[in-house]
Short mmCIF file of C-alpha atoms in Angstrom, two decimals:
data_model
loop_
_atom_site.label_atom_id
_atom_site.label_comp_id
_atom_site.label_asym_id
_atom_site.label_seq_id
_atom_site.Cartn_x
_atom_site.Cartn_y
_atom_site.Cartn_z
CA MET F 1341 0.00 0.00 0.00
CA LEU F 1342 1.36 3.42 -0.96
CA ARG F 1343 1.34 6.10 1.68
CA LYS F 1344 0.32 9.73 1.36
CA GLY F 1345 2.97 12.35 0.68
CA ILE F 1346 5.44 10.22 -1.35
CA LEU F 1347 4.42 11.17 -4.89
CA PRO F 1348 6.84 13.12 -7.03
CA ILE F 1349 6.24 16.85 -7.38
CA LEU F 1350 2.50 17.56 -7.24
CA PHE F 1351 0.75 20.37 -8.97
CA ALA F 1352 -2.83 21.69 -8.61
CA VAL F 1353 -4.54 22.92 -11.73
CA LEU F 1354 -6.90 25.64 -10.46
CA ILE F 1355 -8.43 26.28 -13.83
CA SER F 1356 -9.69 22.76 -14.03
CA PHE F 1357 -10.15 21.74 -10.44
CA ALA F 1358 -7.60 18.77 -10.90
CA GLY F 1359 -5.20 16.90 -8.60
CA THR F 1360 -2.17 16.15 -10.77
CA ARG F 1361 1.14 14.31 -10.74
CA LEU F 1362 4.28 15.28 -12.64
CA VAL F 1363 5.59 12.27 -14.58
CA ALA F 1364 8.47 12.23 -17.03
CA CYS F 1365 7.97 10.51 -20.37
CA ALA F 1366 10.40 7.80 -21.31
CA GLY F 1367 11.83 6.44 -24.53
CA PRO F 1368 11.87 7.64 -28.14
CA ALA F 1369 8.65 7.76 -30.12
CA TRP F 1370 8.53 6.86 -33.81
CA PRO F 1371 5.57 7.90 -35.96
CA SER F 1372 3.10 5.26 -37.09
CA ASP F 1373 1.57 5.31 -40.56
CA GLU F 1374 -1.53 7.08 -39.20
CA GLU F 1375 0.56 9.71 -37.42
CA ARG F 1376 2.63 10.32 -40.55
CA VAL F 1377 -0.55 11.43 -42.32
CA PHE F 1378 -0.96 14.27 -39.82
CA LEU F 1379 2.73 15.14 -39.89
CA ASP F 1380 2.46 15.65 -43.64
CA ALA F 1381 -0.80 17.61 -43.37
CA TYR F 1382 0.16 20.21 -40.76
CA ARG F 1383 3.09 21.50 -42.82
CA ASP F 1384 0.65 23.29 -45.13
CA HIS F 1385 -0.51 25.42 -42.19
CA VAL F 1386 2.92 26.64 -41.09
CA THR F 1387 3.18 30.21 -42.42
CA VAL F 1388 6.60 31.21 -41.10
CA ASN F 1389 9.97 30.25 -42.49
CA ALA F 1390 10.68 27.13 -40.48
CA THR F 1391 13.86 25.09 -40.36
CA GLU F 1392 14.11 21.35 -40.62
CA ASP F 1393 15.10 21.24 -36.96
CA GLN F 1394 11.87 23.06 -36.03
CA PHE F 1395 9.79 20.62 -38.08
CA ALA F 1396 11.63 17.68 -36.51
CA ARG F 1397 10.88 19.01 -33.00
CA ALA F 1398 7.20 19.49 -33.82
CA ASP F 1399 6.99 16.01 -35.36
CA LYS F 1400 8.48 14.54 -32.20
CA LEU F 1401 6.04 16.54 -30.07
CA TYR F 1402 3.01 15.05 -31.79
CA THR F 1403 4.35 11.50 -31.93
CA GLU F 1404 5.49 11.51 -28.31
CA ALA F 1405 2.16 12.94 -27.16
CA LEU F 1406 0.25 10.10 -28.81
CA GLN F 1407 2.56 7.55 -27.26
CA VAL F 1408 1.91 9.00 -23.80
CA LEU F 1409 -1.85 9.04 -24.45
CA SER F 1410 -1.92 5.42 -25.57
CA GLU F 1411 -0.05 4.33 -22.44
CA THR F 1412 -1.66 6.43 -19.72
CA TYR F 1413 -5.07 7.88 -20.69
CA VAL F 1414 -7.98 6.62 -18.63
CA GLU F 1415 -9.68 5.08 -21.67
CA ASN F 1416 -8.22 3.26 -24.66
CA ILE F 1417 -7.31 5.75 -27.39
CA ASP F 1418 -8.44 5.06 -30.96
CA THR F 1419 -5.32 6.40 -32.68
CA PRO F 1420 -6.73 6.63 -36.24
CA VAL F 1421 -9.74 8.60 -34.95
CA PHE F 1422 -7.50 10.89 -32.88
CA VAL F 1423 -5.31 11.58 -35.89
CA GLN F 1424 -8.31 12.34 -38.09
CA ASN F 1425 -9.61 14.76 -35.46
CA SER F 1426 -6.20 16.41 -35.42
CA ILE F 1427 -6.26 16.85 -39.20
CA ALA F 1428 -9.82 18.21 -39.05
CA ALA F 1429 -8.75 20.74 -36.43
CA LEU F 1430 -6.12 22.29 -38.73
CA ASP F 1431 -8.60 24.23 -40.86
CA GLY F 1432 -10.24 25.88 -37.87
CA LEU F 1433 -7.09 26.99 -36.07
CA GLU F 1434 -6.83 30.61 -34.99
CA VAL F 1435 -3.39 31.03 -33.43
CA ASP F 1436 -0.76 33.75 -33.35
CA ASP F 1437 2.12 31.27 -33.27
CA THR F 1438 2.22 29.62 -36.68
CA SER F 1439 5.58 27.92 -36.20
CA PRO F 1440 5.64 24.12 -36.45
CA THR F 1441 5.52 23.74 -32.65
CA GLY F 1442 2.83 26.42 -32.38
CA ILE F 1443 0.58 24.64 -34.89
CA VAL F 1444 1.11 21.16 -33.46
CA GLY F 1445 0.66 22.38 -29.87
CA ALA F 1446 -2.63 24.09 -30.76
CA VAL F 1447 -3.90 20.99 -32.55
CA LEU F 1448 -2.95 18.77 -29.61
CA ASP F 1449 -4.76 21.08 -27.20
CA ASP F 1450 -7.90 21.06 -29.34
CA SER F 1451 -7.79 17.27 -29.83
CA LEU F 1452 -7.23 16.61 -26.14
CA HIS F 1453 -10.25 18.75 -25.24
CA GLU F 1454 -12.25 16.47 -27.53
CA LEU F 1455 -11.38 13.58 -25.19
CA ASP F 1456 -12.51 15.31 -21.99
CA PRO F 1457 -12.68 18.88 -20.65
CA HIS F 1458 -9.67 18.50 -18.34
CA SER F 1459 -7.03 17.11 -20.72
CA ALA F 1460 -4.87 19.71 -22.46
CA TYR F 1461 -1.51 20.56 -23.98
CA MET F 1462 0.65 22.88 -21.90
CA THR F 1463 3.47 25.11 -23.07
CA ASP F 1464 6.58 25.69 -20.97
CA ASP F 1465 5.13 29.04 -19.86
CA MET F 1466 1.95 27.33 -18.70
CA PHE F 1467 4.05 24.92 -16.62
CA ARG F 1468 5.69 27.88 -14.92
CA ARG F 1469 2.34 29.48 -14.07
CA LEU F 1470 1.01 26.14 -12.87
CA GLN F 1471 3.88 25.79 -10.43
CA GLU F 1472 3.29 29.31 -9.14
CA SER F 1473 -0.35 28.53 -8.41
CA THR F 1474 0.45 25.40 -6.37
CA GLU F 1475 2.95 27.33 -4.28
CA GLY F 1476 0.14 29.68 -3.24
CA SER F 1477 1.70 32.78 -4.82
CA PHE F 1478 1.20 34.43 -8.19
CA ALA F 1479 0.59 37.92 -9.61
CA GLY F 1480 -2.89 38.50 -10.98
CA VAL F 1481 -6.50 39.22 -9.99
CA GLY F 1482 -7.33 36.00 -8.12
CA ILE F 1483 -9.96 33.96 -9.93
CA VAL F 1484 -10.44 30.33 -10.95
CA ILE F 1485 -11.64 30.07 -14.55
CA SER F 1486 -12.76 27.45 -17.07
CA LEU F 1487 -14.28 27.31 -20.56
CA ASP F 1488 -18.03 26.82 -20.99
CA ASP F 1489 -19.64 24.95 -23.88
CA ASP F 1490 -19.53 28.08 -26.04
CA LYS F 1491 -15.79 28.47 -25.36
CA ARG F 1492 -16.35 31.55 -23.23
CA ILE F 1493 -14.25 32.26 -20.15
CA ARG F 1494 -16.34 31.35 -17.11
CA ILE F 1495 -15.46 32.30 -13.55
CA VAL F 1496 -15.65 29.17 -11.42
CA SER F 1497 -14.82 31.00 -8.22
CA PRO F 1498 -13.04 34.14 -7.03
CA ILE F 1499 -10.27 33.29 -4.58
CA ASP F 1500 -10.91 34.59 -1.08
CA ASP F 1501 -9.42 37.97 -0.16
CA THR F 1502 -8.12 38.94 -3.62
CA PRO F 1503 -8.83 41.88 -5.96
CA ALA F 1504 -11.39 39.76 -7.83
CA ALA F 1505 -13.27 38.79 -4.66
CA ARG F 1506 -13.28 42.35 -3.33
CA ALA F 1507 -14.51 43.63 -6.70
CA GLY F 1508 -17.61 41.46 -6.36
CA LEU F 1509 -16.92 38.96 -9.17
CA GLN F 1510 -19.13 35.89 -8.80
CA PRO F 1511 -19.15 32.22 -9.80
CA ASP F 1512 -20.63 31.74 -13.29
CA ASP F 1513 -19.79 35.28 -14.45
CA ARG F 1514 -18.45 35.29 -18.01
CA ILE F 1515 -15.40 37.35 -18.97
CA THR F 1516 -16.11 38.63 -22.48
CA HIS F 1517 -13.20 41.10 -22.78
CA ILE F 1518 -9.90 41.74 -21.02
CA ASP F 1519 -8.67 45.32 -21.49
CA GLY F 1520 -11.00 45.54 -24.49
CA TYR F 1521 -9.70 42.35 -26.14
CA GLU F 1522 -12.54 39.96 -26.98
CA MET F 1523 -12.09 36.59 -25.28
CA ASN F 1524 -14.80 34.56 -27.02
CA GLY F 1525 -13.16 31.42 -28.40
CA GLU F 1526 -9.80 32.16 -26.80
CA PRO F 1527 -8.08 29.43 -24.76
CA ILE F 1528 -7.78 29.68 -21.00
CA SER F 1529 -4.03 30.18 -21.34
CA GLU F 1530 -4.63 33.44 -23.23
CA ALA F 1531 -7.02 34.70 -20.56
CA VAL F 1532 -4.48 33.88 -17.85
CA ARG F 1533 -1.70 35.60 -19.82
CA ARG F 1534 -3.73 38.80 -20.21
CA MET F 1535 -4.81 38.91 -16.57
CA ARG F 1536 -1.30 38.36 -15.25
CA GLY F 1537 1.01 41.35 -15.14
CA ARG F 1538 2.95 43.72 -12.95
CA ILE F 1539 1.75 44.25 -9.41
CA GLY F 1540 -0.28 47.45 -9.14
CA ASP F 1541 -1.15 47.71 -12.83
CA PRO F 1542 -4.91 47.85 -13.52
CA VAL F 1543 -6.77 45.41 -15.73
CA THR F 1544 -10.33 45.92 -16.95
CA LEU F 1545 -12.59 42.88 -17.22
CA THR F 1546 -15.86 43.04 -19.11
CA ILE F 1547 -18.29 40.81 -17.23
CA LEU F 1548 -21.46 39.19 -18.53
CA ARG F 1549 -23.77 38.30 -15.64
CA THR F 1550 -27.02 36.73 -16.83
CA LYS F 1551 -28.00 39.38 -19.41
CA ASP F 1552 -26.16 42.37 -17.96
CA SER F 1553 -22.72 43.42 -19.20
CA PHE F 1554 -20.45 45.74 -17.26
CA ASP F 1555 -16.78 46.61 -16.76
CA VAL F 1556 -14.82 45.93 -13.58
CA THR F 1557 -11.34 47.42 -13.19
CA VAL F 1558 -9.04 45.90 -10.59
CA LYS F 1559 -5.39 46.33 -9.75
CA ARG F 1560 -3.20 43.28 -10.08
CA ALA F 1561 -1.69 42.08 -6.83
CA ARG F 1562 0.63 39.44 -5.55
CA ILE F 1563 -1.85 36.66 -4.85
CA GLU F 1564 -0.47 35.16 -1.67
CA VAL F 1565 -3.74 34.13 -0.16
CA PRO F 1566 -4.08 31.52 2.57
CA SER F 1567 -6.00 28.46 1.54
CA VAL F 1568 -7.43 28.15 5.05
CA THR F 1569 -9.24 30.62 7.32
CA ALA F 1570 -10.91 30.03 10.66
CA GLY F 1571 -12.88 31.49 13.53
CA THR F 1572 -15.33 30.76 16.30
CA ILE F 1573 -19.10 31.09 16.04
CA ASP F 1574 -21.15 32.04 19.10
CA ASN F 1575 -18.03 31.31 21.19
CA ASP F 1576 -18.48 27.52 21.19
CA ILE F 1577 -18.60 26.36 17.54
CA GLY F 1578 -15.38 25.95 15.59
CA TYR F 1579 -15.39 27.16 11.97
CA ILE F 1580 -12.71 26.39 9.41
CA ARG F 1581 -12.88 27.20 5.73
CA VAL F 1582 -10.64 25.47 3.18
CA SER F 1583 -10.76 27.34 -0.14
CA ARG F 1584 -8.38 25.07 -2.09
CA PHE F 1585 -5.78 22.34 -1.58
CA ASP F 1586 -2.20 23.40 -2.28
CA ALA F 1587 1.25 22.70 -0.85
CA THR F 1588 0.64 24.88 2.22
CA THR F 1589 -2.91 23.81 3.13
CA LEU F 1590 -2.05 21.01 5.56
CA GLU F 1591 0.22 23.17 7.72
CA GLN F 1592 -2.34 25.98 7.81
CA THR F 1593 -5.15 23.59 8.72
CA GLN F 1594 -3.22 22.00 11.57
CA ASP F 1595 -2.31 25.42 12.96
CA TYR F 1596 -5.90 26.72 12.86
CA LEU F 1597 -7.38 23.52 14.30
CA SER F 1598 -4.94 23.70 17.21
CA GLN F 1599 -5.92 27.32 17.81
CA LEU F 1600 -9.61 26.45 17.70
CA GLU F 1601 -9.21 23.68 20.26
CA ASP F 1602 -7.34 26.09 22.52
CA LYS F 1603 -10.01 28.79 22.18
CA ILE F 1604 -13.09 26.58 22.72
CA ALA F 1605 -13.18 24.74 26.03
CA SER F 1606 -16.43 22.82 25.39
CA PRO F 1607 -17.15 22.85 21.63
CA ARG F 1608 -20.76 22.39 20.61
CA GLY F 1609 -19.77 21.56 17.04
CA ILE F 1610 -17.26 22.06 14.23
CA ILE F 1611 -18.12 23.38 10.76
CA VAL F 1612 -15.82 22.59 7.83
CA ASP F 1613 -16.65 24.91 4.94
CA LEU F 1614 -15.73 23.55 1.49
CA ARG F 1615 -18.02 25.78 -0.53
CA ARG F 1616 -16.52 27.15 -3.76
CA ASN F 1617 -13.43 24.98 -3.20
CA PRO F 1618 -12.36 23.89 -6.73
CA GLY F 1619 -9.98 21.19 -5.49
CA GLY F 1620 -6.23 21.05 -6.05
CA LEU F 1621 -3.68 18.52 -4.84
CA LEU F 1622 -5.13 15.08 -4.21
CA ASP F 1623 -2.63 14.35 -1.43
CA SER F 1624 -3.48 17.62 0.30
CA ALA F 1625 -7.22 16.91 0.26
CA ALA F 1626 -6.65 13.44 1.73
CA ASP F 1627 -4.31 14.85 4.38
CA ILE F 1628 -6.87 17.45 5.49
CA ALA F 1629 -9.58 14.78 5.81
CA ASP F 1630 -7.10 12.77 7.86
CA GLN F 1631 -6.95 15.53 10.49
CA PHE F 1632 -10.43 14.46 11.60
CA LEU F 1633 -9.98 10.69 11.26
CA ASN F 1634 -7.75 8.20 13.06
CA LYS F 1635 -8.73 5.14 11.05
CA GLY F 1636 -10.48 4.08 7.85
CA LEU F 1637 -10.04 4.51 4.11
CA ILE F 1638 -10.07 8.12 2.94
CA VAL F 1639 -9.92 7.70 -0.84
CA ALA F 1640 -8.63 5.28 -3.45
CA THR F 1641 -7.77 5.79 -7.11
CA GLU F 1642 -8.29 3.58 -10.10
CA GLY F 1643 -7.13 3.72 -13.69
CA ARG F 1644 -7.93 2.11 -17.01
CA GLY F 1645 -10.13 -0.93 -16.68
CA GLU F 1646 -10.85 -0.16 -13.01
CA ARG F 1647 -7.28 -1.09 -12.13
CA LYS F 1648 -6.62 -0.04 -8.54
CA LEU F 1649 -3.75 2.41 -8.22
CA ARG F 1650 -3.44 3.89 -4.73
CA ARG F 1651 -5.14 3.92 -1.32
CA TYR F 1652 -5.03 6.68 1.28
CA GLU F 1653 -5.64 5.38 4.81
CA ALA F 1654 -6.27 7.55 7.86
CA ASP F 1655 -3.55 7.48 10.52
CA ARG F 1656 -3.15 11.02 11.86
CA SER F 1657 -4.44 13.00 14.81
CA ASP F 1658 -8.16 13.31 15.39
CA PHE F 1659 -9.03 16.98 15.98
CA PHE F 1660 -12.34 17.67 17.74
CA ASP F 1661 -12.71 13.98 18.48
CA GLY F 1662 -16.35 13.12 19.19
CA VAL F 1663 -17.58 16.65 18.44
CA PRO F 1664 -20.50 16.76 15.95
CA MET F 1665 -19.36 17.99 12.54
CA VAL F 1666 -21.06 19.71 9.61
CA ILE F 1667 -19.42 19.87 6.18
CA LEU F 1668 -20.69 22.64 3.91
CA LEU F 1669 -20.79 21.96 0.15
CA ASP F 1670 -22.20 23.85 -2.82
CA ARG F 1671 -22.26 23.57 -6.60
CA GLY F 1672 -18.76 25.08 -6.77
CA SER F 1673 -17.22 22.37 -4.55
CA ALA F 1674 -15.23 20.09 -6.84
CA SER F 1675 -12.64 17.33 -7.01
CA GLY F 1676 -10.64 17.26 -3.75
CA ALA F 1677 -13.43 19.05 -1.88
CA GLU F 1678 -15.85 16.34 -2.95
CA LEU F 1679 -13.58 13.47 -1.98
CA MET F 1680 -12.90 15.05 1.43
CA ALA F 1681 -16.60 15.53 2.16
CA ALA F 1682 -17.44 11.99 1.05
CA ALA F 1683 -14.59 10.55 3.13
CA LEU F 1684 -15.75 12.30 6.31
CA ARG F 1685 -19.37 11.25 5.83
CA GLU F 1686 -18.68 7.66 4.81
CA ASN F 1687 -16.42 7.23 7.83
CA GLY F 1688 -19.27 8.41 10.05
CA ARG F 1689 -17.55 11.66 10.95
CA GLY F 1690 -19.89 14.40 9.74
CA VAL F 1691 -23.13 15.41 8.07
CA ILE F 1692 -23.12 17.31 4.77
CA ILE F 1693 -25.31 20.41 4.47
CA GLY F 1694 -25.78 22.60 1.40
CA GLU F 1695 -26.06 21.76 -2.30
CA ARG F 1696 -25.10 18.91 -4.60
CA SER F 1697 -21.46 19.43 -5.53
CA PHE F 1698 -19.86 19.92 -8.95
CA GLY F 1699 -19.22 16.26 -9.81
CA LYS F 1700 -15.59 16.05 -10.94
CA GLY F 1701 -14.30 12.63 -9.98
CA SER F 1702 -11.40 12.30 -12.42
CA MET F 1703 -7.71 12.90 -11.76
CA GLN F 1704 -5.02 14.25 -14.05
CA ARG F 1705 -1.27 13.86 -14.47
CA ILE F 1706 1.08 16.56 -15.71
CA MET F 1707 3.51 14.84 -18.05
CA PRO F 1708 6.46 16.81 -19.50
CA LEU F 1709 7.51 15.94 -23.02
CA THR F 1710 11.14 15.77 -24.09
CA SER F 1711 10.23 17.78 -27.19
CA GLY F 1712 8.94 20.70 -25.11
CA GLY F 1713 5.81 21.53 -23.18
CA GLY F 1714 3.75 18.72 -21.79
CA LEU F 1715 0.37 17.12 -21.41
CA LYS F 1716 -2.26 17.31 -18.71
CA ILE F 1717 -3.98 13.96 -19.11
CA THR F 1718 -6.89 12.35 -17.32
CA THR F 1719 -5.49 9.06 -16.06
CA GLY F 1720 -8.09 7.76 -13.63
CA TYR F 1721 -10.85 8.31 -11.10
CA TYR F 1722 -10.84 8.62 -7.35
CA THR F 1723 -13.24 6.43 -5.40
CA THR F 1724 -14.84 7.08 -2.02
CA PRO F 1725 -14.46 4.73 0.98
CA GLU F 1726 -17.64 2.95 -0.10
CA ASN F 1727 -16.28 2.60 -3.67
CA HIS F 1728 -18.50 5.26 -5.21
CA ILE F 1729 -17.32 7.67 -7.93
CA VAL F 1730 -18.58 11.24 -7.87
CA GLN F 1731 -17.83 11.79 -11.58
CA GLY F 1732 -20.92 13.32 -13.15
CA HIS F 1733 -23.01 12.88 -10.00
CA GLY F 1734 -21.46 15.06 -7.36
CA VAL F 1735 -21.91 14.53 -3.64
CA ILE F 1736 -25.52 14.66 -2.44
CA PRO F 1737 -25.94 16.56 0.85
CA ASP F 1738 -27.66 14.89 3.77
CA ILE F 1739 -29.63 18.11 4.27
CA GLU F 1740 -30.20 20.17 1.15
CA VAL F 1741 -30.50 23.92 1.60
CA HIS F 1742 -32.19 25.90 -1.19
CA ARG F 1743 -31.15 29.51 -1.61
CA LYS F 1744 -33.53 32.07 -3.05
CA ASP F 1745 -32.90 33.45 -6.57
CA VAL F 1746 -29.97 31.15 -7.33
CA GLU F 1747 -28.97 31.18 -11.01
CA GLU F 1748 -28.42 28.09 -13.12
CA PHE F 1749 -24.88 26.74 -12.86
CA GLU F 1750 -23.02 24.27 -15.05
CA ARG F 1751 -21.66 21.19 -13.36
CA GLU F 1752 -19.21 18.61 -14.65
CA VAL F 1753 -21.91 16.61 -16.43
CA ASP F 1754 -22.85 19.72 -18.44
CA LEU F 1755 -19.35 20.25 -19.85
CA ALA F 1756 -18.64 19.30 -23.45
CA HIS F 1757 -17.04 15.83 -23.75
CA ALA F 1758 -17.36 15.17 -20.02
CA LEU F 1759 -16.43 11.63 -19.05
CA PRO F 1760 -19.45 9.42 -18.30
CA SER F 1761 -20.89 8.96 -14.84
CA ARG F 1762 -19.97 5.78 -12.96
CA ARG F 1763 -20.89 3.94 -9.74
CA ARG F 1764 -23.19 6.50 -8.25
CA ASP F 1765 -23.70 6.79 -4.51
CA PRO F 1766 -27.38 5.81 -4.04
CA ARG F 1767 -27.88 8.23 -1.12
CA GLN F 1768 -30.63 10.79 -1.30
CA SER F 1769 -31.01 13.87 0.88
CA LEU F 1770 -32.79 13.16 4.14
CA ALA F 1771 -34.28 16.64 4.28
CA SER F 1772 -34.72 19.74 2.14
CA ILE F 1773 -35.14 23.24 3.53
CA GLU F 1774 -35.36 26.82 2.29
CA ALA F 1775 -32.35 28.84 3.45
CA GLN F 1776 -34.35 31.85 4.58
CA THR F 1777 -36.35 29.75 7.04
CA CYS F 1778 -33.32 29.19 9.26
CA GLU F 1779 -31.66 32.59 9.13
CA ARG F 1780 -30.41 33.64 12.53
CA ASP F 1781 -28.01 36.22 13.94
CA ILE F 1782 -24.67 34.62 14.68
CA LYS F 1783 -21.45 36.03 16.09
CA ILE F 1784 -18.31 35.14 14.11
CA ASP F 1785 -14.91 35.93 15.60
CA ARG F 1786 -12.38 35.39 12.82
CA PHE F 1787 -8.67 35.13 13.35
CA GLY F 1788 -5.62 34.89 11.15
CA ALA F 1789 -5.79 36.45 7.68
CA GLU F 1790 -9.55 36.98 7.89
CA ALA F 1791 -9.30 39.12 11.02
CA GLY F 1792 -7.98 42.14 9.11
CA ARG F 1793 -10.15 41.79 6.06
CA GLU F 1794 -12.47 44.70 6.89
CA ASN F 1795 -9.52 47.08 7.13
CA LEU F 1796 -8.09 45.75 3.89
CA ASP F 1797 -11.35 46.48 2.07
CA ALA F 1798 -11.44 50.00 3.48
CA GLU F 1799 -7.90 50.73 2.33
CA ASN F 1800 -8.72 49.61 -1.21
CA GLU F 1801 -12.19 51.06 -1.60
CA ASP F 1802 -10.88 53.66 -4.08
CA ASP F 1803 -9.35 50.94 -6.24
CA GLU F 1804 -11.94 48.20 -6.28
CA THR F 1805 -15.66 47.95 -5.78
CA PRO F 1806 -16.33 45.98 -2.58
CA ALA F 1807 -18.71 43.07 -2.88
CA GLU F 1808 -22.19 43.76 -1.55
CA ALA F 1809 -22.73 42.62 2.00
CA PHE F 1810 -24.79 39.47 2.09
CA ARG F 1811 -26.26 37.16 4.64
CA ASP F 1812 -24.71 33.69 4.73
CA SER F 1813 -27.96 31.89 5.38
CA VAL F 1814 -26.47 28.45 4.62
CA LEU F 1815 -23.88 28.92 7.37
CA GLU F 1816 -26.64 30.14 9.67
CA CYS F 1817 -28.60 26.95 8.91
CA ALA F 1818 -25.56 24.89 9.87
CA VAL F 1819 -25.24 26.73 13.17
CA GLY F 1820 -28.90 25.97 13.81
CA TYR F 1821 -28.16 22.27 13.35
CA PHE F 1822 -26.15 22.40 16.57
CA SER F 1823 -28.70 24.39 18.54
CA ASN F 1824 -32.40 25.12 18.19
CA GLY F 1825 -32.71 25.99 14.53
CA PRO F 1826 -34.98 24.18 12.06
CA LEU F 1827 -32.22 21.74 11.14
CA ALA F 1828 -31.93 20.65 14.77
CA ASN F 1829 -35.09 18.65 14.09
CA TYR F 1830 -32.99 16.35 11.91
CA ARG F 1831 -29.99 16.05 14.23
CA ASP F 1832 -31.34 13.12 16.21
CA GLN F 1833 -32.21 11.39 12.94
CA VAL F 1834 -28.90 11.96 11.15
CA GLU F 1835 -26.33 11.42 13.90
CA PRO F 1836 -27.25 7.74 14.60
CA LEU F 1837 -27.03 7.04 10.87
CA LEU F 1838 -23.55 8.56 10.76
CA ARG F 1839 -22.35 6.51 13.71
CA ALA F 1840 -23.71 3.39 12.01
CA GLY F 1841 -21.87 4.28 8.82
CA LEU F 1842 -25.07 4.64 6.79
#
């Protein structure tokens, strides 16, 4: 059995909610007859004066990429079909880089997206930005983005305490222009490139929200945001929010949990908030779940043909041992957030309150190519302790909370070329409630990075438009679960089921 924390260098892909592993490709790749057809065809689309060495490098890039796909992709690759799709993509290319590598890289990216929405080709520059994001520090506006079915840039989630969050950007907003440049049909890499820049320089985003279009100007900043924040609620409930899983999340979580246990002598409950958490490093998500478990399976992974790959078993400290737990999920909770929530529930540790989650149950590897750049490839699925797969389904909350005037939101199953759903958890929600029926006044004492957030907003109010104040009725419902709110009616029903592992 492999243990947690011994993988090679791990990277989180924020733009696609994926836990990834960096794997070097081995051995030379020689073109097959099918591949040679593409290698002959793409030359007609190279419009710069290219050398034979440049063509040779691009040829190797395509051939090596197909070799990696055939060996590691989660499903068997039909090479002739893939090559024909690559040839078909040539006529529709709209790229600035028309060198051999530029053309082949663009075709690979398009063809990989035809396999599933999370596989992609990555340039060397994209690798650099990816590494920055997993280290918890990069210069930009602070949003997680993806492409929708119409190839528009969609905001998955603003990162807490960043220019984007303070400017009021919301999940499911579309970015139609960046500094006046139209983004429709542009790849995510281009959007990231245009939003990155020097610290302090402004960038104007044109936002489409439902049917309204408006400009938001924010100043770029060094995005060194914590992935964990915490506080106490009503003096005796611990609250910890995990906004993503990166290389620093475990240390932050352990520190905050220790502080919470010191601050609360007799805790009434603990709330773990995973709303709008797009995922990140698989190991990190498993490690955070392990902070609340001292035994049991956390998550397993499987590859092609349901071949078992790895198992993550609980063996760490058990914070808030025996204290009732609520895990908050919403439609923006994806990947690692989903596996963590499922692991805590299926080990009888906590009840899930909120909305059905996003439904991304696949995992990706980042695989550098010797010819330059690399591939982000879907190589398998993660499975919950009870051997369910959240792919396409999401995690169903035990108590579903409906918010008023919530807009439609795409989940994994709605994405173009999404991988099929598998082995669904048969659970259904035990209760459904309207959020406004359990609103209550609660006292939140935040500490750490969140403690100074009000002052930070005040200092920047001339630069960015603060988000409108809103009532977190879902959190208020969760607090009511521990006391005398409407959800307390279900506590006696749910807790015995958790202890029985049902």
